[in-house]
């Protein structure tokens, strides 16, 4: 039996949001992903009523799924009032790239929750995406 037959494999990570297209666009641009065929925004003027969108890499591998929900209280991290519940870490190769990607993320609508960019051992930022999900940008190996 192969490992694929013995263990489940990650299909994608799914994130809830009250704005499916908006959050999908944030991650599409931030991570250089593309929509799964059929999930692209409508171009014929019809309403965009997408409630489940999948983003794939250049090889067509699923990376993120975005699911529409009616309400979503944003995480209050570092307070435990509303915990992170899930977060994703994204590695960059250098401190200069960390700053570049933090700036890009903010331009796309992210907010900085925690700045540990001066940590010599593992410089990082904890950010919240436009729906309030925390994620980390850090210097390290993926």
JSON list of C-alpha atoms in Angstrom, two decimals:
[
{"chain": "A", "resi": 1, "resn": "UNK", "atom": "CA", "xyz": [0.00, 0.00, 0.00]},
{"chain": "A", "resi": 2, "resn": "UNK", "atom": "CA", "xyz": [1.27, 3.48, -0.86]},
{"chain": "A", "resi": 3, "resn": "UNK", "atom": "CA", "xyz": [1.34, 6.37, 1.63]},
{"chain": "A", "resi": 4, "resn": "UNK", "atom": "CA", "xyz": [-1.49, 7.97, -0.35]},
{"chain": "A", "resi": 5, "resn": "UNK", "atom": "CA", "xyz": [-3.61, 4.92, 0.38]},
{"chain": "A", "resi": 6, "resn": "UNK", "atom": "CA", "xyz": [-2.64, 4.81, 4.08]},
{"chain": "A", "resi": 7, "resn": "UNK", "atom": "CA", "xyz": [-3.17, 8.46, 5.06]},
{"chain": "A", "resi": 8, "resn": "UNK", "atom": "CA", "xyz": [-5.55, 11.25, 4.20]},
{"chain": "A", "resi": 9, "resn": "UNK", "atom": "CA", "xyz": [-3.94, 14.08, 2.23]},
{"chain": "A", "resi": 10, "resn": "UNK", "atom": "CA", "xyz": [-4.62, 17.76, 2.62]},
{"chain": "A", "resi": 11, "resn": "UNK", "atom": "CA", "xyz": [-6.94, 18.85, -0.16]},
{"chain": "A", "resi": 12, "resn": "UNK", "atom": "CA", "xyz": [-6.92, 22.54, 0.75]},
{"chain": "A", "resi": 13, "resn": "UNK", "atom": "CA", "xyz": [-7.42, 24.81, 3.73]},
{"chain": "A", "resi": 14, "resn": "UNK", "atom": "CA", "xyz": [-10.91, 26.31, 3.92]},
{"chain": "A", "resi": 15, "resn": "UNK", "atom": "CA", "xyz": [-11.57, 29.74, 5.39]},
{"chain": "A", "resi": 16, "resn": "UNK", "atom": "CA", "xyz": [-14.96, 31.19, 6.33]},
{"chain": "A", "resi": 17, "resn": "UNK", "atom": "CA", "xyz": [-15.77, 34.80, 5.48]},
{"chain": "A", "resi": 18, "resn": "UNK", "atom": "CA", "xyz": [-18.69, 37.15, 5.03]},
{"chain": "A", "resi": 19, "resn": "UNK", "atom": "CA", "xyz": [-17.21, 38.27, 1.66]},
{"chain": "A", "resi": 20, "resn": "UNK", "atom": "CA", "xyz": [-16.15, 35.21, -0.33]},
{"chain": "A", "resi": 21, "resn": "UNK", "atom": "CA", "xyz": [-15.00, 37.03, -3.46]},
{"chain": "A", "resi": 22, "resn": "UNK", "atom": "CA", "xyz": [-13.20, 39.74, -1.53]},
{"chain": "A", "resi": 23, "resn": "UNK", "atom": "CA", "xyz": [-11.21, 37.27, 0.59]},
{"chain": "A", "resi": 24, "resn": "UNK", "atom": "CA", "xyz": [-10.49, 35.05, -2.42]},
{"chain": "A", "resi": 25, "resn": "UNK", "atom": "CA", "xyz": [-9.12, 38.08, -4.27]},
{"chain": "A", "resi": 26, "resn": "UNK", "atom": "CA", "xyz": [-6.96, 39.01, -1.27]},
{"chain": "A", "resi": 27, "resn": "UNK", "atom": "CA", "xyz": [-5.30, 35.58, -1.19]},
{"chain": "A", "resi": 28, "resn": "UNK", "atom": "CA", "xyz": [-5.21, 35.22, -4.98]},
{"chain": "A", "resi": 29, "resn": "UNK", "atom": "CA", "xyz": [-3.15, 38.39, -5.30]},
{"chain": "A", "resi": 30, "resn": "UNK", "atom": "CA", "xyz": [-1.10, 37.96, -2.09]},
{"chain": "A", "resi": 31, "resn": "UNK", "atom": "CA", "xyz": [-0.03, 34.38, -2.91]},
{"chain": "A", "resi": 32, "resn": "UNK", "atom": "CA", "xyz": [0.00, 34.47, -6.73]},
{"chain": "A", "resi": 33, "resn": "UNK", "atom": "CA", "xyz": [-2.78, 31.87, -7.00]},
{"chain": "A", "resi": 34, "resn": "UNK", "atom": "CA", "xyz": [-5.57, 31.54, -9.53]},
{"chain": "A", "resi": 35, "resn": "UNK", "atom": "CA", "xyz": [-9.18, 30.47, -9.47]},
{"chain": "A", "resi": 36, "resn": "UNK", "atom": "CA", "xyz": [-10.13, 26.89, -10.11]},
{"chain": "A", "resi": 37, "resn": "UNK", "atom": "CA", "xyz": [-11.77, 26.77, -13.55]},
{"chain": "A", "resi": 38, "resn": "UNK", "atom": "CA", "xyz": [-15.37, 27.91, -13.16]},
{"chain": "A", "resi": 39, "resn": "UNK", "atom": "CA", "xyz": [-14.72, 29.98, -10.01]},
{"chain": "A", "resi": 40, "resn": "UNK", "atom": "CA", "xyz": [-13.58, 33.14, -11.80]},
{"chain": "A", "resi": 41, "resn": "UNK", "atom": "CA", "xyz": [-15.60, 36.34, -11.25]},
{"chain": "A", "resi": 42, "resn": "UNK", "atom": "CA", "xyz": [-18.47, 36.74, -13.74]},
{"chain": "A", "resi": 43, "resn": "UNK", "atom": "CA", "xyz": [-17.57, 38.92, -16.71]},
{"chain": "A", "resi": 44, "resn": "UNK", "atom": "CA", "xyz": [-21.03, 39.09, -18.30]},
{"chain": "A", "resi": 45, "resn": "UNK", "atom": "CA", "xyz": [-22.58, 41.43, -15.74]},
{"chain": "A", "resi": 46, "resn": "UNK", "atom": "CA", "xyz": [-24.41, 38.70, -13.82]},
{"chain": "A", "resi": 47, "resn": "UNK", "atom": "CA", "xyz": [-24.37, 38.99, -10.02]},
{"chain": "A", "resi": 48, "resn": "UNK", "atom": "CA", "xyz": [-21.42, 37.36, -8.27]},
{"chain": "A", "resi": 49, "resn": "UNK", "atom": "CA", "xyz": [-23.20, 35.06, -5.83]},
{"chain": "A", "resi": 50, "resn": "UNK", "atom": "CA", "xyz": [-20.25, 32.74, -5.21]},
{"chain": "A", "resi": 51, "resn": "UNK", "atom": "CA", "xyz": [-20.39, 31.07, -1.82]},
{"chain": "A", "resi": 52, "resn": "UNK", "atom": "CA", "xyz": [-17.52, 28.57, -2.29]},
{"chain": "A", "resi": 53, "resn": "UNK", "atom": "CA", "xyz": [-14.37, 29.46, -4.22]},
{"chain": "A", "resi": 54, "resn": "UNK", "atom": "CA", "xyz": [-11.21, 27.40, -4.67]},
{"chain": "A", "resi": 55, "resn": "UNK", "atom": "CA", "xyz": [-7.76, 28.85, -5.35]},
{"chain": "A", "resi": 56, "resn": "UNK", "atom": "CA", "xyz": [-5.12, 26.70, -7.02]},
{"chain": "A", "resi": 57, "resn": "UNK", "atom": "CA", "xyz": [-1.41, 27.03, -7.75]},
{"chain": "A", "resi": 58, "resn": "UNK", "atom": "CA", "xyz": [0.17, 27.07, -11.22]},
{"chain": "A", "resi": 59, "resn": "UNK", "atom": "CA", "xyz": [0.04, 23.26, -11.34]},
{"chain": "A", "resi": 60, "resn": "UNK", "atom": "CA", "xyz": [-3.68, 23.21, -10.53]},
{"chain": "A", "resi": 61, "resn": "UNK", "atom": "CA", "xyz": [-3.17, 21.97, -6.96]},
{"chain": "A", "resi": 62, "resn": "UNK", "atom": "CA", "xyz": [-5.79, 23.21, -4.51]},
{"chain": "A", "resi": 63, "resn": "UNK", "atom": "CA", "xyz": [-4.38, 25.59, -1.93]},
{"chain": "A", "resi": 64, "resn": "UNK", "atom": "CA", "xyz": [-7.27, 27.50, -0.34]},
{"chain": "A", "resi": 65, "resn": "UNK", "atom": "CA", "xyz": [-11.03, 27.31, -0.37]},
{"chain": "A", "resi": 66, "resn": "UNK", "atom": "CA", "xyz": [-13.13, 30.31, 0.64]},
{"chain": "A", "resi": 67, "resn": "UNK", "atom": "CA", "xyz": [-16.61, 29.72, 2.08]},
{"chain": "A", "resi": 68, "resn": "UNK", "atom": "CA", "xyz": [-19.33, 32.35, 2.47]},
{"chain": "A", "resi": 69, "resn": "UNK", "atom": "CA", "xyz": [-20.98, 32.53, 5.91]},
{"chain": "A", "resi": 70, "resn": "UNK", "atom": "CA", "xyz": [-23.62, 34.89, 7.29]},
{"chain": "A", "resi": 71, "resn": "UNK", "atom": "CA", "xyz": [-21.59, 36.07, 10.29]},
{"chain": "A", "resi": 72, "resn": "UNK", "atom": "CA", "xyz": [-18.02, 35.66, 11.48]},
{"chain": "A", "resi": 73, "resn": "UNK", "atom": "CA", "xyz": [-16.66, 37.28, 14.62]},
{"chain": "A", "resi": 74, "resn": "UNK", "atom": "CA", "xyz": [-13.04, 38.24, 13.90]},
{"chain": "A", "resi": 75, "resn": "UNK", "atom": "CA", "xyz": [-10.32, 36.80, 16.08]},
{"chain": "A", "resi": 76, "resn": "UNK", "atom": "CA", "xyz": [-9.28, 39.03, 18.97]},
{"chain": "A", "resi": 77, "resn": "UNK", "atom": "CA", "xyz": [-5.80, 37.49, 19.13]},
{"chain": "A", "resi": 78, "resn": "UNK", "atom": "CA", "xyz": [-3.66, 37.92, 21.20]},
{"chain": "A", "resi": 79, "resn": "UNK", "atom": "CA", "xyz": [-6.66, 38.09, 23.56]},
{"chain": "A", "resi": 80, "resn": "UNK", "atom": "CA", "xyz": [-8.36, 34.73, 23.97]},
{"chain": "A", "resi": 81, "resn": "UNK", "atom": "CA", "xyz": [-11.87, 36.22, 23.84]},
{"chain": "A", "resi": 82, "resn": "UNK", "atom": "CA", "xyz": [-12.24, 34.99, 20.23]},
{"chain": "A", "resi": 83, "resn": "UNK", "atom": "CA", "xyz": [-9.28, 32.66, 19.56]},
{"chain": "A", "resi": 84, "resn": "UNK", "atom": "CA", "xyz": [-7.36, 32.27, 16.31]},
{"chain": "A", "resi": 85, "resn": "UNK", "atom": "CA", "xyz": [-8.95, 28.86, 15.72]},
{"chain": "A", "resi": 86, "resn": "UNK", "atom": "CA", "xyz": [-6.61, 28.38, 12.75]},
{"chain": "A", "resi": 87, "resn": "UNK", "atom": "CA", "xyz": [-3.77, 30.28, 11.20]},
{"chain": "A", "resi": 88, "resn": "UNK", "atom": "CA", "xyz": [-1.46, 29.73, 8.26]},
{"chain": "A", "resi": 89, "resn": "UNK", "atom": "CA", "xyz": [2.27, 30.51, 8.21]},
{"chain": "A", "resi": 90, "resn": "UNK", "atom": "CA", "xyz": [3.88, 31.80, 5.01]},
{"chain": "A", "resi": 91, "resn": "UNK", "atom": "CA", "xyz": [7.68, 31.72, 4.76]},
{"chain": "A", "resi": 92, "resn": "UNK", "atom": "CA", "xyz": [9.84, 34.27, 2.94]},
{"chain": "A", "resi": 93, "resn": "UNK", "atom": "CA", "xyz": [13.61, 34.00, 2.38]},
{"chain": "A", "resi": 94, "resn": "UNK", "atom": "CA", "xyz": [14.90, 37.22, 3.99]},
{"chain": "A", "resi": 95, "resn": "UNK", "atom": "CA", "xyz": [14.11, 40.20, 6.22]},
{"chain": "A", "resi": 96, "resn": "UNK", "atom": "CA", "xyz": [13.91, 42.44, 3.15]},
{"chain": "A", "resi": 97, "resn": "UNK", "atom": "CA", "xyz": [11.33, 40.11, 1.59]},
{"chain": "A", "resi": 98, "resn": "UNK", "atom": "CA", "xyz": [9.45, 40.02, 4.91]},
{"chain": "A", "resi": 99, "resn": "UNK", "atom": "CA", "xyz": [9.04, 43.80, 4.75]},
{"chain": "A", "resi": 100, "resn": "UNK", "atom": "CA", "xyz": [8.06, 43.73, 1.09]},
{"chain": "A", "resi": 101, "resn": "UNK", "atom": "CA", "xyz": [5.40, 41.07, 1.64]},
{"chain": "A", "resi": 102, "resn": "UNK", "atom": "CA", "xyz": [4.07, 42.75, 4.80]},
{"chain": "A", "resi": 103, "resn": "UNK", "atom": "CA", "xyz": [3.64, 45.98, 2.85]},
{"chain": "A", "resi": 104, "resn": "UNK", "atom": "CA", "xyz": [1.92, 44.11, -0.02]},
{"chain": "A", "resi": 105, "resn": "UNK", "atom": "CA", "xyz": [-0.41, 42.37, 2.44]},
{"chain": "A", "resi": 106, "resn": "UNK", "atom": "CA", "xyz": [-1.35, 45.69, 4.05]},
{"chain": "A", "resi": 107, "resn": "UNK", "atom": "CA", "xyz": [-1.95, 47.27, 0.64]},
{"chain": "A", "resi": 108, "resn": "UNK", "atom": "CA", "xyz": [-4.30, 44.36, -0.11]},
{"chain": "A", "resi": 109, "resn": "UNK", "atom": "CA", "xyz": [-6.27, 44.95, 3.11]},
{"chain": "A", "resi": 110, "resn": "UNK", "atom": "CA", "xyz": [-4.42, 43.05, 5.86]},
{"chain": "A", "resi": 111, "resn": "UNK", "atom": "CA", "xyz": [-3.70, 44.60, 9.24]},
{"chain": "A", "resi": 112, "resn": "UNK", "atom": "CA", "xyz": [-0.67, 43.98, 11.43]},
{"chain": "A", "resi": 113, "resn": "UNK", "atom": "CA", "xyz": [-1.60, 42.35, 14.75]},
{"chain": "A", "resi": 114, "resn": "UNK", "atom": "CA", "xyz": [1.91, 41.71, 16.04]},
{"chain": "A", "resi": 115, "resn": "UNK", "atom": "CA", "xyz": [5.33, 42.92, 14.88]},
{"chain": "A", "resi": 116, "resn": "UNK", "atom": "CA", "xyz": [8.26, 40.69, 15.75]},
{"chain": "A", "resi": 117, "resn": "UNK", "atom": "CA", "xyz": [10.30, 41.71, 12.72]},
{"chain": "A", "resi": 118, "resn": "UNK", "atom": "CA", "xyz": [13.32, 42.61, 14.87]},
{"chain": "A", "resi": 119, "resn": "UNK", "atom": "CA", "xyz": [13.61, 39.09, 16.35]},
{"chain": "A", "resi": 120, "resn": "UNK", "atom": "CA", "xyz": [17.00, 37.79, 15.17]},
{"chain": "A", "resi": 121, "resn": "UNK", "atom": "CA", "xyz": [16.00, 34.14, 15.58]},
{"chain": "A", "resi": 122, "resn": "UNK", "atom": "CA", "xyz": [12.73, 34.22, 13.62]},
{"chain": "A", "resi": 123, "resn": "UNK", "atom": "CA", "xyz": [11.55, 37.61, 12.36]},
{"chain": "A", "resi": 124, "resn": "UNK", "atom": "CA", "xyz": [7.81, 37.61, 11.73]},
{"chain": "A", "resi": 125, "resn": "UNK", "atom": "CA", "xyz": [4.58, 39.54, 11.49]},
{"chain": "A", "resi": 126, "resn": "UNK", "atom": "CA", "xyz": [1.19, 38.28, 12.58]},
{"chain": "A", "resi": 127, "resn": "UNK", "atom": "CA", "xyz": [-1.41, 39.86, 10.31]},
{"chain": "A", "resi": 128, "resn": "UNK", "atom": "CA", "xyz": [-5.17, 39.58, 9.92]},
{"chain": "A", "resi": 129, "resn": "UNK", "atom": "CA", "xyz": [-6.64, 39.12, 6.46]},
{"chain": "A", "resi": 130, "resn": "UNK", "atom": "CA", "xyz": [-9.63, 41.30, 5.49]},
{"chain": "A", "resi": 131, "resn": "UNK", "atom": "CA", "xyz": [-12.02, 38.81, 7.16]},
{"chain": "A", "resi": 132, "resn": "UNK", "atom": "CA", "xyz": [-10.01, 38.85, 10.40]},
{"chain": "A", "resi": 133, "resn": "UNK", "atom": "CA", "xyz": [-8.20, 35.49, 10.07]},
{"chain": "A", "resi": 134, "resn": "UNK", "atom": "CA", "xyz": [-4.69, 35.72, 11.55]},
{"chain": "A", "resi": 135, "resn": "UNK", "atom": "CA", "xyz": [-1.77, 34.55, 9.43]},
{"chain": "A", "resi": 136, "resn": "UNK", "atom": "CA", "xyz": [1.98, 34.84, 9.81]},
{"chain": "A", "resi": 137, "resn": "UNK", "atom": "CA", "xyz": [4.65, 36.05, 7.45]},
{"chain": "A", "resi": 138, "resn": "UNK", "atom": "CA", "xyz": [8.04, 34.89, 8.69]},
{"chain": "A", "resi": 139, "resn": "UNK", "atom": "CA", "xyz": [11.64, 34.49, 7.58]},
{"chain": "A", "resi": 140, "resn": "UNK", "atom": "CA", "xyz": [12.29, 30.78, 7.24]},
{"chain": "A", "resi": 141, "resn": "UNK", "atom": "CA", "xyz": [12.16, 27.70, 5.08]},
{"chain": "A", "resi": 142, "resn": "UNK", "atom": "CA", "xyz": [8.76, 26.58, 3.79]}
]
